[in-house]
């Protein structure tokens, strides 16, 4: 049964329903049970006309932009999930823009002083009232510390967290409605996906989390001179304020500025790819939004990373599985690829292995005859997502996010060097990281973890067995059986039961005949026993023939 929407959210629900209906998404309004909130007969549903008709993806993008910060972030995250949405819709959602005016300077001052507990003038020697950039969650200002250090200060917009929390609660109710009323809501686990999105958005709203992300990457790459992560100033940072070192460099996609600075673009492409591979496959913690605006080229050809609001994390087991998947792709081993995908937990219960293998085999053949330099990671990623949608695979968010990040990093590398063969460059690093997982130290680390798990299990198992035995004795252990009442299934069960019955009858006649023979010790006569044996054989054969003719055996 679909959840009821609370009266306190009726106004926002009406805004959602009207925005969707205004942009031609009336089917979604009806699916979500919001039809009563939409005055279809009034002119409020008209939108600005244009010479060329809007496409369906454009309609959805415009509706999300009308609905504000949470909806825009929802669309931006959906654009990174082509396993859930078609390629044309993902591309359109990637164009979502935060259309918000800057927050007035006095409101910015109030947030900074409330969070840091001091007057703005005591915290900064200079603070530019005009923002460098403004977005739906916050805006960035240039400032100078009392010791002369140049910094940037990120300030969250007042009221944005309360609005986001209200929208997330409403979005959860809408997702549960979709799961209860529609097949697509169930097939794509919309409720689970919305909860993942809520976690991501709350992380973006918390600048203290972004500070921790930046510091972790900074520690991970302390020995890497090619990468510079801006320092965080924790005494001037909090949940709504983040103060970081200001980096002066050239944007990675500014070809003219790179040429003027004498940057070796080919070497830069290789360095950027190597850094990303190390983040993902060795450290398991990586920047998840490496678009050109977040990547600077610093003096000396070093790379500077900005904006750690979106990061990805992979545990050791997932990293090992990904390494095996890449090696299976390189070896053109489709069976192993299906095995690894299954082990990674990306196949749903209803996924048929045979058709999945056939589709992956077609992909393998398509790419097998092409040189590595002609294979784009973004294209291969999209092909795999198409297969995922076709088989309704529930891909882990981390896996999809990583694939999208890989495609973005590849795009940046190819902008720097159009002849860069990213797959050929990456495979030696993949093999090297794989060998690291086989080293004695890594094996010992995994073994110690397994032994700790085993010790915990040994400690907990007696208590769990005692509780299980007690519930069995009390008759309090429920047993749930899921049955498929389809005619095909019932027919298979009927045939199996008939075969068992025939086998039991045959065994009974054989055992009975043996007992009679032992009792009477027939040596030359007893025609009655022979007649009984013949009749028994004829009976069994007749029964088998009758069941066979009816297709029940």
Short mmCIF file of C-alpha atoms in Angstrom, two decimals:
data_model
loop_
_atom_site.label_atom_id
_atom_site.label_comp_id
_atom_site.label_asym_id
_atom_site.label_seq_id
_atom_site.Cartn_x
_atom_site.Cartn_y
_atom_site.Cartn_z
CA UNK A 1 0.00 0.00 0.00
CA UNK A 2 1.34 3.43 -0.91
CA UNK A 3 2.22 5.71 2.03
CA UNK A 4 -0.06 8.67 2.71
CA UNK A 5 1.46 12.10 2.24
CA UNK A 6 1.31 14.18 5.45
CA UNK A 7 -0.83 17.36 5.35
CA UNK A 8 2.20 19.52 6.23
CA UNK A 9 3.75 18.72 2.85
CA UNK A 10 0.71 19.39 0.67
CA UNK A 11 1.98 22.78 -0.49
CA UNK A 12 5.33 21.38 -1.63
CA UNK A 13 3.59 18.37 -3.17
CA UNK A 14 1.41 20.72 -5.19
CA UNK A 15 4.53 22.54 -6.43
CA UNK A 16 6.10 19.22 -7.47
CA UNK A 17 2.97 18.01 -9.24
CA UNK A 18 2.45 21.26 -11.13
CA UNK A 19 6.09 21.49 -12.22
CA UNK A 20 5.99 17.94 -13.57
CA UNK A 21 2.64 18.43 -15.32
CA UNK A 22 3.69 21.78 -16.78
CA UNK A 23 6.60 20.06 -18.50
CA UNK A 24 4.64 17.18 -20.01
CA UNK A 25 5.26 14.63 -17.25
CA UNK A 26 1.62 14.02 -16.36
CA UNK A 27 2.18 10.24 -16.43
CA UNK A 28 4.63 10.61 -13.55
CA UNK A 29 2.14 12.78 -11.64
CA UNK A 30 -0.46 10.01 -11.97
CA UNK A 31 2.03 7.25 -11.09
CA UNK A 32 2.84 9.09 -7.86
CA UNK A 33 -0.83 9.58 -6.98
CA UNK A 34 -0.68 13.38 -7.26
CA UNK A 35 -3.30 13.90 -9.98
CA UNK A 36 -5.75 15.55 -7.59
CA UNK A 37 -3.24 18.35 -6.95
CA UNK A 38 -2.96 19.45 -10.57
CA UNK A 39 -5.52 21.86 -12.11
CA UNK A 40 -5.16 20.57 -15.67
CA UNK A 41 -7.89 22.93 -16.88
CA UNK A 42 -6.01 26.10 -15.93
CA UNK A 43 -3.28 28.04 -17.60
CA UNK A 44 -0.82 27.51 -14.74
CA UNK A 45 0.48 24.48 -16.60
CA UNK A 46 1.82 26.45 -19.55
CA UNK A 47 5.56 26.98 -19.89
CA UNK A 48 7.58 29.36 -22.02
CA UNK A 49 7.38 28.40 -25.68
CA UNK A 50 10.34 28.00 -27.99
CA UNK A 51 10.69 27.64 -31.74
CA UNK A 52 11.70 23.97 -31.60
CA UNK A 53 9.61 21.69 -29.36
CA UNK A 54 11.24 20.55 -26.13
CA UNK A 55 12.39 16.94 -25.98
CA UNK A 56 11.30 14.71 -23.09
CA UNK A 57 14.75 14.91 -21.42
CA UNK A 58 14.62 18.72 -21.72
CA UNK A 59 11.18 18.75 -20.10
CA UNK A 60 12.49 16.78 -17.12
CA UNK A 61 15.56 19.00 -16.77
CA UNK A 62 13.42 22.15 -16.81
CA UNK A 63 11.02 20.68 -14.24
CA UNK A 64 13.91 19.87 -11.90
CA UNK A 65 15.35 23.37 -12.29
CA UNK A 66 11.94 24.81 -11.37
CA UNK A 67 11.87 22.76 -8.16
CA UNK A 68 15.10 24.09 -6.64
CA UNK A 69 18.28 22.88 -5.01
CA UNK A 70 17.32 19.34 -3.97
CA UNK A 71 15.73 18.55 -7.33
CA UNK A 72 18.74 19.96 -9.19
CA UNK A 73 21.11 17.83 -7.12
CA UNK A 74 18.86 14.81 -7.71
CA UNK A 75 19.10 15.34 -11.47
CA UNK A 76 22.85 15.85 -11.34
CA UNK A 77 23.30 12.58 -9.46
CA UNK A 78 20.93 10.80 -11.86
CA UNK A 79 23.09 12.02 -14.74
CA UNK A 80 25.89 9.88 -13.31
CA UNK A 81 23.66 6.76 -13.24
CA UNK A 82 23.20 5.63 -16.85
CA UNK A 83 22.37 2.21 -15.46
CA UNK A 84 19.09 3.81 -14.35
CA UNK A 85 18.39 6.34 -17.11
CA UNK A 86 18.98 6.28 -20.90
CA UNK A 87 22.05 7.98 -22.36
CA UNK A 88 20.13 10.93 -23.85
CA UNK A 89 18.46 11.69 -20.52
CA UNK A 90 21.76 11.37 -18.62
CA UNK A 91 23.39 13.82 -21.05
CA UNK A 92 20.54 16.31 -20.63
CA UNK A 93 20.55 16.09 -16.84
CA UNK A 94 24.30 16.77 -16.85
CA UNK A 95 23.39 20.26 -18.15
CA UNK A 96 21.47 21.14 -14.99
CA UNK A 97 22.53 24.53 -13.69
CA UNK A 98 22.19 26.14 -10.27
CA UNK A 99 20.24 29.27 -11.19
CA UNK A 100 20.52 31.17 -7.92
CA UNK A 101 21.52 34.75 -7.14
CA UNK A 102 24.45 35.32 -4.75
CA UNK A 103 23.69 35.59 -1.06
CA UNK A 104 24.00 39.21 0.19
CA UNK A 105 27.28 39.92 1.95
CA UNK A 106 25.64 40.66 5.32
CA UNK A 107 24.04 37.19 5.31
CA UNK A 108 27.45 35.68 4.50
CA UNK A 109 29.02 37.62 7.37
CA UNK A 110 26.32 36.36 9.74
CA UNK A 111 26.94 32.71 8.82
CA UNK A 112 30.74 33.02 9.18
CA UNK A 113 30.56 34.76 12.54
CA UNK A 114 27.90 32.37 13.90
CA UNK A 115 29.92 29.30 12.88
CA UNK A 116 33.38 30.50 13.92
CA UNK A 117 32.40 32.57 16.95
CA UNK A 118 34.46 35.67 16.09
CA UNK A 119 33.97 38.90 14.13
CA UNK A 120 34.84 38.60 10.46
CA UNK A 121 37.57 41.24 10.81
CA UNK A 122 39.29 39.21 13.54
CA UNK A 123 39.30 36.09 11.39
CA UNK A 124 40.49 37.58 8.10
CA UNK A 125 42.69 40.52 7.18
CA UNK A 126 40.66 40.89 3.98
CA UNK A 127 37.40 39.34 2.75
CA UNK A 128 36.05 40.08 -0.73
CA UNK A 129 32.29 40.74 -0.46
CA UNK A 130 31.80 39.70 -4.11
CA UNK A 131 31.77 35.90 -4.52
CA UNK A 132 34.09 34.15 -6.94
CA UNK A 133 31.31 31.65 -7.64
CA UNK A 134 27.77 31.00 -6.38
CA UNK A 135 25.83 27.74 -6.44
CA UNK A 136 22.69 26.30 -4.90
CA UNK A 137 24.40 25.03 -1.74
CA UNK A 138 26.99 27.72 -1.14
CA UNK A 139 29.30 30.34 -2.57
CA UNK A 140 33.04 31.00 -2.54
CA UNK A 141 34.82 34.22 -1.51
CA UNK A 142 38.46 35.22 -1.78
CA UNK A 143 40.07 36.21 1.52
CA UNK A 144 43.41 36.76 3.24
CA UNK A 145 44.45 35.48 6.66
CA UNK A 146 46.09 37.80 9.21
CA UNK A 147 49.51 36.30 8.33
CA UNK A 148 49.03 37.17 4.64
CA UNK A 149 48.08 33.67 3.40
CA UNK A 150 45.70 33.78 0.43
CA UNK A 151 42.65 31.58 1.00
CA UNK A 152 39.19 30.88 -0.36
CA UNK A 153 36.20 30.69 1.99
CA UNK A 154 33.22 28.52 1.13
CA UNK A 155 30.01 29.61 2.89
CA UNK A 156 26.78 27.63 2.88
CA UNK A 157 23.60 29.46 1.92
CA UNK A 158 21.31 30.25 4.88
CA UNK A 159 18.29 27.95 5.13
CA UNK A 160 19.46 25.47 2.50
CA UNK A 161 19.84 22.57 4.95
CA UNK A 162 16.30 22.89 6.33
CA UNK A 163 14.85 23.01 2.81
CA UNK A 164 16.94 20.02 1.74
CA UNK A 165 15.85 17.93 4.74
CA UNK A 166 12.18 18.71 4.08
CA UNK A 167 12.59 17.80 0.41
CA UNK A 168 14.45 14.58 1.25
CA UNK A 169 11.63 13.48 3.56
CA UNK A 170 9.13 14.19 0.79
CA UNK A 171 11.30 12.44 -1.79
CA UNK A 172 11.44 9.35 0.42
CA UNK A 173 7.62 9.30 0.58
CA UNK A 174 7.40 9.70 -3.21
CA UNK A 175 9.89 6.85 -3.70
CA UNK A 176 7.88 4.53 -1.44
CA UNK A 177 4.75 5.45 -3.38
CA UNK A 178 6.51 4.64 -6.67
CA UNK A 179 7.67 1.29 -5.27
CA UNK A 180 4.13 0.44 -4.13
CA UNK A 181 2.30 1.60 -7.27
CA UNK A 182 4.65 0.99 -10.21
CA UNK A 183 6.81 -1.76 -11.67
CA UNK A 184 9.68 0.65 -12.39
CA UNK A 185 9.75 1.69 -8.75
CA UNK A 186 10.33 -1.93 -7.74
CA UNK A 187 12.64 -2.94 -10.59
CA UNK A 188 15.14 -0.17 -9.89
CA UNK A 189 14.89 -0.18 -6.08
CA UNK A 190 13.91 3.49 -6.07
CA UNK A 191 13.61 3.58 -2.27
CA UNK A 192 17.18 2.35 -1.81
CA UNK A 193 18.49 4.70 -4.47
CA UNK A 194 16.78 7.73 -2.85
CA UNK A 195 18.36 6.85 0.48
CA UNK A 196 21.78 6.71 -1.19
CA UNK A 197 21.09 10.13 -2.70
CA UNK A 198 20.09 11.52 0.70
CA UNK A 199 23.40 10.34 2.16
CA UNK A 200 25.31 11.99 -0.71
CA UNK A 201 23.45 15.29 -0.39
CA UNK A 202 23.89 15.47 3.39
CA UNK A 203 27.61 14.90 2.87
CA UNK A 204 27.74 17.81 0.40
CA UNK A 205 25.91 20.05 2.85
CA UNK A 206 28.48 19.34 5.58
CA UNK A 207 31.66 21.33 4.87
CA UNK A 208 33.35 19.61 7.81
CA UNK A 209 33.05 16.36 5.84
CA UNK A 210 34.58 18.04 2.78
CA UNK A 211 37.48 19.20 4.93
CA UNK A 212 38.07 15.61 6.11
CA UNK A 213 37.96 14.37 2.51
CA UNK A 214 40.58 16.88 1.40
CA UNK A 215 42.85 16.09 4.33
CA UNK A 216 42.65 12.34 3.65
CA UNK A 217 43.66 12.76 -0.01
CA UNK A 218 46.40 15.15 1.09
CA UNK A 219 47.78 12.51 3.47
CA UNK A 220 47.45 9.73 0.90
CA UNK A 221 49.56 11.71 -1.60
CA UNK A 222 52.05 13.28 0.77
CA UNK A 223 54.83 11.48 -1.14
CA UNK A 224 53.53 12.47 -4.61
CA UNK A 225 55.14 15.72 -5.85
CA UNK A 226 52.96 15.78 -8.99
CA UNK A 227 49.73 16.35 -7.01
CA UNK A 228 48.89 19.27 -4.75
CA UNK A 229 45.80 19.26 -2.53
CA UNK A 230 45.00 22.63 -0.94
CA UNK A 231 45.53 22.78 2.81
CA UNK A 232 42.52 23.17 5.09
CA UNK A 233 42.53 25.70 7.95
CA UNK A 234 40.48 23.85 10.59
CA UNK A 235 40.38 26.76 13.06
CA UNK A 236 38.49 28.74 10.40
CA UNK A 237 36.26 25.89 9.21
CA UNK A 238 33.02 24.32 10.47
CA UNK A 239 29.86 22.65 9.11
CA UNK A 240 28.80 25.77 7.18
CA UNK A 241 32.19 27.39 6.53
CA UNK A 242 35.29 25.94 4.86
CA UNK A 243 38.58 27.83 4.56
CA UNK A 244 41.22 26.40 2.23
CA UNK A 245 44.49 27.44 0.64
CA UNK A 246 43.95 29.38 -2.59
CA UNK A 247 45.59 27.78 -5.64
CA UNK A 248 46.68 29.94 -8.55
CA UNK A 249 46.95 27.96 -11.74
CA UNK A 250 45.62 27.34 -15.22
CA UNK A 251 42.45 25.38 -15.91
CA UNK A 252 43.29 22.02 -17.43
CA UNK A 253 41.05 22.66 -20.47
CA UNK A 254 42.54 26.10 -21.28
CA UNK A 255 44.78 25.08 -24.21
CA UNK A 256 46.07 28.61 -24.91
CA UNK A 257 47.09 29.23 -21.29
CA UNK A 258 48.78 25.81 -21.08
CA UNK A 259 50.76 26.56 -24.23
CA UNK A 260 51.76 29.99 -22.88
CA UNK A 261 52.96 28.37 -19.65
CA UNK A 262 55.03 25.81 -21.58
CA UNK A 263 53.21 22.82 -20.10
CA UNK A 264 53.97 19.40 -21.63
CA UNK A 265 50.39 18.31 -22.29
CA UNK A 266 51.29 14.69 -23.10
CA UNK A 267 53.17 14.27 -19.84
CA UNK A 268 50.35 16.01 -17.97
CA UNK A 269 47.79 13.53 -19.39
CA UNK A 270 49.90 10.61 -18.17
CA UNK A 271 50.44 12.15 -14.75
CA UNK A 272 46.72 12.83 -14.27
CA UNK A 273 45.83 9.27 -15.26
CA UNK A 274 48.48 7.77 -12.98
CA UNK A 275 47.23 9.83 -10.04
CA UNK A 276 43.62 8.74 -10.62
CA UNK A 277 44.63 5.07 -10.90
CA UNK A 278 46.52 5.29 -7.62
CA UNK A 279 43.55 6.96 -5.90
CA UNK A 280 41.13 4.28 -7.01
CA UNK A 281 43.08 1.03 -7.09
CA UNK A 282 45.67 1.54 -4.37
CA UNK A 283 44.13 3.97 -1.87
CA UNK A 284 40.44 3.21 -2.46
CA UNK A 285 39.52 6.86 -1.84
CA UNK A 286 39.19 9.22 -4.78
CA UNK A 287 37.91 12.56 -6.05
CA UNK A 288 34.51 11.80 -7.61
CA UNK A 289 34.01 15.01 -9.61
CA UNK A 290 37.21 15.54 -11.67
CA UNK A 291 35.67 17.77 -14.33
CA UNK A 292 38.01 20.40 -15.87
CA UNK A 293 36.74 23.13 -13.54
CA UNK A 294 38.07 21.21 -10.54
CA UNK A 295 41.53 20.50 -11.99
CA UNK A 296 44.22 23.20 -12.14
CA UNK A 297 47.71 23.04 -13.62
CA UNK A 298 50.13 24.70 -11.20
CA UNK A 299 53.64 26.04 -11.88
CA UNK A 300 56.03 23.20 -12.66
CA UNK A 301 53.30 21.10 -14.27
CA UNK A 302 51.85 19.92 -10.96
CA UNK A 303 48.15 19.09 -10.69
CA UNK A 304 45.95 20.91 -8.20
CA UNK A 305 42.58 19.42 -7.21
CA UNK A 306 39.65 21.50 -6.00
CA UNK A 307 36.25 20.77 -4.41
CA UNK A 308 36.18 17.56 -2.38
CA UNK A 309 32.44 17.62 -1.75
CA UNK A 310 31.99 14.49 -3.86
CA UNK A 311 34.34 11.59 -3.16
CA UNK A 312 34.21 7.84 -3.67
CA UNK A 313 35.42 5.04 -1.42
CA UNK A 314 36.11 1.39 -2.23
CA UNK A 315 36.97 -1.26 0.33
CA UNK A 316 39.81 -3.72 -0.29
CA UNK A 317 37.52 -6.54 -1.43
CA UNK A 318 35.80 -4.33 -4.01
CA UNK A 319 39.15 -3.04 -5.30
CA UNK A 320 40.38 -6.61 -5.77
CA UNK A 321 37.15 -7.53 -7.59
CA UNK A 322 37.54 -4.51 -9.89
CA UNK A 323 41.12 -5.47 -10.65
CA UNK A 324 39.97 -8.98 -11.58
CA UNK A 325 37.21 -7.54 -13.79
CA UNK A 326 39.67 -5.35 -15.68
CA UNK A 327 42.04 -8.30 -16.11
CA UNK A 328 39.15 -10.48 -17.34
CA UNK A 329 38.28 -7.79 -19.89
CA UNK A 330 41.89 -7.58 -21.02
CA UNK A 331 42.05 -11.38 -21.34
CA UNK A 332 38.71 -11.44 -23.23
CA UNK A 333 37.42 -14.01 -20.74
CA UNK A 334 33.62 -13.64 -20.75
CA UNK A 335 32.94 -16.52 -18.33
CA UNK A 336 35.29 -15.04 -15.78
CA UNK A 337 33.76 -11.60 -16.29
CA UNK A 338 30.26 -12.92 -15.53
CA UNK A 339 31.64 -14.74 -12.47
CA UNK A 340 33.31 -11.60 -11.16
CA UNK A 341 30.22 -9.47 -11.72
CA UNK A 342 28.15 -12.06 -9.87
CA UNK A 343 30.66 -12.22 -7.01
CA UNK A 344 30.60 -8.44 -6.77
CA UNK A 345 26.88 -8.67 -6.13
CA UNK A 346 25.69 -6.80 -9.20
CA UNK A 347 23.28 -9.44 -10.52
CA UNK A 348 19.76 -9.56 -9.17
CA UNK A 349 18.00 -12.78 -8.23
CA UNK A 350 15.99 -12.90 -11.47
CA UNK A 351 18.93 -12.32 -13.81
CA UNK A 352 19.49 -15.20 -16.24
CA UNK A 353 23.18 -15.98 -16.57
CA UNK A 354 22.92 -17.27 -20.16
CA UNK A 355 21.47 -14.13 -21.80
CA UNK A 356 23.77 -11.93 -19.70
CA UNK A 357 26.79 -13.88 -20.91
CA UNK A 358 25.57 -13.62 -24.52
CA UNK A 359 25.32 -9.83 -24.31
CA UNK A 360 28.74 -9.51 -22.69
CA UNK A 361 30.18 -11.83 -25.33
CA UNK A 362 28.76 -9.57 -28.07
CA UNK A 363 30.46 -6.61 -26.41
CA UNK A 364 33.72 -8.54 -26.19
CA UNK A 365 33.63 -9.37 -29.90
CA UNK A 366 32.81 -5.75 -30.77
CA UNK A 367 35.90 -4.47 -28.98
CA UNK A 368 38.24 -7.42 -29.66
CA UNK A 369 39.03 -6.35 -33.23
CA UNK A 370 39.65 -2.68 -32.40
CA UNK A 371 43.03 -1.23 -31.41
CA UNK A 372 43.22 -0.04 -27.81
CA UNK A 373 43.69 3.56 -28.91
CA UNK A 374 40.28 3.47 -30.62
CA UNK A 375 38.44 2.23 -27.53
CA UNK A 376 37.01 5.00 -25.36
CA UNK A 377 36.28 4.21 -21.72
CA UNK A 378 33.16 6.38 -21.89
CA UNK A 379 31.81 4.39 -24.85
CA UNK A 380 32.56 1.04 -23.22
CA UNK A 381 31.01 2.29 -19.98
CA UNK A 382 27.82 3.29 -21.80
CA UNK A 383 27.63 -0.10 -23.54
CA UNK A 384 27.92 -1.89 -20.21
CA UNK A 385 25.23 0.35 -18.71
CA UNK A 386 22.94 -0.50 -21.64
CA UNK A 387 23.43 -4.19 -20.87
CA UNK A 388 22.74 -3.47 -17.20
CA UNK A 389 19.45 -1.74 -17.98
CA UNK A 390 18.43 -4.49 -20.40
CA UNK A 391 18.94 -7.18 -17.73
CA UNK A 392 17.70 -4.97 -14.87
CA UNK A 393 20.94 -5.35 -12.98
CA UNK A 394 21.14 -3.46 -9.71
CA UNK A 395 24.63 -2.04 -9.91
CA UNK A 396 26.29 -0.82 -6.70
CA UNK A 397 26.40 2.96 -6.61
CA UNK A 398 30.17 2.86 -6.04
CA UNK A 399 30.72 0.87 -9.23
CA UNK A 400 28.62 3.20 -11.39
CA UNK A 401 30.19 6.29 -9.84
CA UNK A 402 33.67 4.93 -10.48
CA UNK A 403 32.86 4.16 -14.11
CA UNK A 404 31.55 7.69 -14.60
CA UNK A 405 34.63 9.18 -12.93
CA UNK A 406 36.82 7.08 -15.22
CA UNK A 407 34.99 8.45 -18.26
CA UNK A 408 35.42 12.04 -17.00
CA UNK A 409 39.12 11.52 -16.33
CA UNK A 410 39.54 10.00 -19.77
CA UNK A 411 37.86 13.01 -21.37
CA UNK A 412 40.26 15.37 -19.60
CA UNK A 413 43.28 13.25 -20.60
CA UNK A 414 42.18 13.19 -24.25
CA UNK A 415 41.72 16.96 -24.23
CA UNK A 416 45.35 17.23 -23.21
CA UNK A 417 46.62 14.57 -25.64
CA UNK A 418 44.20 13.33 -28.34
CA UNK A 419 46.56 10.42 -29.14
CA UNK A 420 46.73 9.19 -25.55
CA UNK A 421 45.96 5.43 -25.32
CA UNK A 422 44.52 5.38 -21.84
CA UNK A 423 43.76 1.64 -21.70
CA UNK A 424 47.21 0.64 -22.93
CA UNK A 425 48.74 3.05 -20.39
CA UNK A 426 46.57 1.78 -17.53
CA UNK A 427 46.94 -2.00 -17.90
CA UNK A 428 50.52 -2.19 -16.51
CA UNK A 429 49.38 -0.22 -13.45
CA UNK A 430 46.38 -2.52 -13.01
CA UNK A 431 48.66 -5.58 -13.11
CA UNK A 432 51.08 -3.92 -10.69
CA UNK A 433 48.31 -3.13 -8.21
CA UNK A 434 46.99 -6.68 -8.60
CA UNK A 435 50.41 -8.11 -7.74
CA UNK A 436 50.48 -5.88 -4.64
CA UNK A 437 47.32 -7.65 -3.43
CA UNK A 438 49.20 -10.97 -3.70
CA UNK A 439 52.23 -9.86 -1.67
CA UNK A 440 52.93 -11.67 1.64
CA UNK A 441 52.17 -8.50 3.60
CA UNK A 442 48.77 -8.05 1.90
CA UNK A 443 47.97 -11.74 2.33
CA UNK A 444 48.91 -11.57 6.01
CA UNK A 445 46.71 -8.50 6.47
CA UNK A 446 43.73 -10.27 4.89
CA UNK A 447 44.43 -13.43 6.91
CA UNK A 448 44.54 -11.48 10.17
CA UNK A 449 41.21 -9.89 9.30
CA UNK A 450 39.71 -13.30 8.51
CA UNK A 451 41.05 -14.73 11.78
CA UNK A 452 39.52 -11.83 13.70
CA UNK A 453 36.18 -12.48 11.97
CA UNK A 454 36.51 -16.19 12.79
CA UNK A 455 37.23 -15.41 16.44
CA UNK A 456 34.17 -13.15 16.60
CA UNK A 457 32.08 -15.89 15.00
CA UNK A 458 33.39 -18.50 17.45
CA UNK A 459 32.47 -16.24 20.36
CA UNK A 460 29.00 -15.40 19.06
CA UNK A 461 28.02 -18.80 17.61
CA UNK A 462 27.17 -20.61 20.91
CA UNK A 463 24.82 -17.80 21.97
CA UNK A 464 23.18 -17.70 18.53
CA UNK A 465 22.73 -21.50 18.48
CA UNK A 466 21.23 -21.38 21.99
CA UNK A 467 18.72 -18.71 20.89
CA UNK A 468 17.91 -20.66 17.72
CA UNK A 469 17.36 -23.90 19.67
CA UNK A 470 15.13 -22.10 22.16
CA UNK A 471 12.99 -20.63 19.38
CA UNK A 472 12.69 -24.06 17.73
CA UNK A 473 11.57 -25.60 21.04
CA UNK A 474 9.01 -22.83 21.50
CA UNK A 475 7.78 -23.18 17.90
CA UNK A 476 8.54 -19.50 17.39
CA UNK A 477 10.71 -19.78 14.30
CA UNK A 478 8.71 -18.65 11.25
CA UNK A 479 9.34 -20.31 7.91
CA UNK A 480 8.57 -18.35 4.77
CA UNK A 481 8.18 -20.22 1.49
CA UNK A 482 7.90 -18.31 -1.77
CA UNK A 483 5.93 -20.23 -4.40
CA UNK A 484 5.68 -19.60 -8.12
CA UNK A 485 2.16 -20.75 -9.11
CA UNK A 486 2.78 -20.54 -12.85
CA UNK A 487 1.40 -23.44 -14.96
CA UNK A 488 4.91 -24.38 -16.11
CA UNK A 489 6.13 -24.68 -12.53
CA UNK A 490 3.09 -26.72 -11.46
CA UNK A 491 3.58 -29.05 -14.44
CA UNK A 492 7.22 -29.62 -13.50
CA UNK A 493 6.22 -30.39 -9.91
CA UNK A 494 3.52 -32.81 -11.13
CA UNK A 495 6.00 -34.66 -13.36
CA UNK A 496 8.53 -34.89 -10.55
CA UNK A 497 5.90 -36.28 -8.16
CA UNK A 498 4.79 -38.87 -10.72
CA UNK A 499 8.36 -40.01 -11.27
CA UNK A 500 8.83 -40.44 -7.54
CA UNK A 501 5.57 -42.41 -7.31
CA UNK A 502 6.55 -44.75 -10.17
CA UNK A 503 9.97 -45.28 -8.58
CA UNK A 504 8.40 -46.12 -5.21
CA UNK A 505 5.93 -48.58 -6.80
CA UNK A 506 8.69 -50.27 -8.76
CA UNK A 507 10.84 -50.57 -5.65
CA UNK A 508 7.86 -51.98 -3.70
CA UNK A 509 7.22 -54.67 -6.30
CA UNK A 510 10.90 -55.60 -6.43
CA UNK A 511 11.21 -55.81 -2.65
CA UNK A 512 7.88 -57.69 -2.34
CA UNK A 513 8.88 -60.19 -5.02
CA UNK A 514 12.21 -60.77 -3.32
CA UNK A 515 10.52 -61.44 0.01
CA UNK A 516 8.09 -63.91 -1.59
CA UNK A 517 10.94 -65.70 -3.31
CA UNK A 518 12.85 -65.98 -0.04
CA UNK A 519 9.74 -67.27 1.75
CA UNK A 520 8.85 -69.99 -0.78
CA UNK A 521 12.32 -70.88 -2.10
CA UNK A 522 11.09 -71.51 -5.66
CA UNK A 523 13.36 -74.03 -7.33
CA UNK A 524 11.34 -75.37 -10.18
CA UNK A 525 7.61 -74.80 -9.72
CA UNK A 526 5.19 -72.20 -8.21
CA UNK A 527 3.55 -70.81 -11.35
CA UNK A 528 1.51 -68.44 -9.16
CA UNK A 529 4.63 -66.53 -8.19
CA UNK A 530 5.65 -66.22 -11.81
CA UNK A 531 2.18 -64.92 -12.72
CA UNK A 532 2.31 -62.32 -9.93
CA UNK A 533 5.71 -61.12 -11.13
CA UNK A 534 4.51 -60.80 -14.71
CA UNK A 535 1.38 -58.90 -13.66
CA UNK A 536 3.48 -56.52 -11.53
CA UNK A 537 5.81 -55.75 -14.43
CA UNK A 538 2.87 -55.21 -16.78
CA UNK A 539 1.18 -52.92 -14.24
CA UNK A 540 4.25 -50.72 -13.86
CA UNK A 541 4.84 -50.56 -17.61
CA UNK A 542 1.18 -49.66 -18.23
CA UNK A 543 1.30 -46.91 -15.62
CA UNK A 544 4.49 -45.47 -17.13
CA UNK A 545 3.00 -45.56 -20.65
CA UNK A 546 -0.21 -43.82 -19.55
CA UNK A 547 1.63 -41.04 -17.76
CA UNK A 548 4.06 -40.63 -20.67
CA UNK A 549 1.21 -40.24 -23.21
CA UNK A 550 -0.35 -37.50 -21.07
CA UNK A 551 2.95 -35.66 -20.74
CA UNK A 552 2.97 -36.12 -16.98
CA UNK A 553 6.21 -38.04 -16.66
#
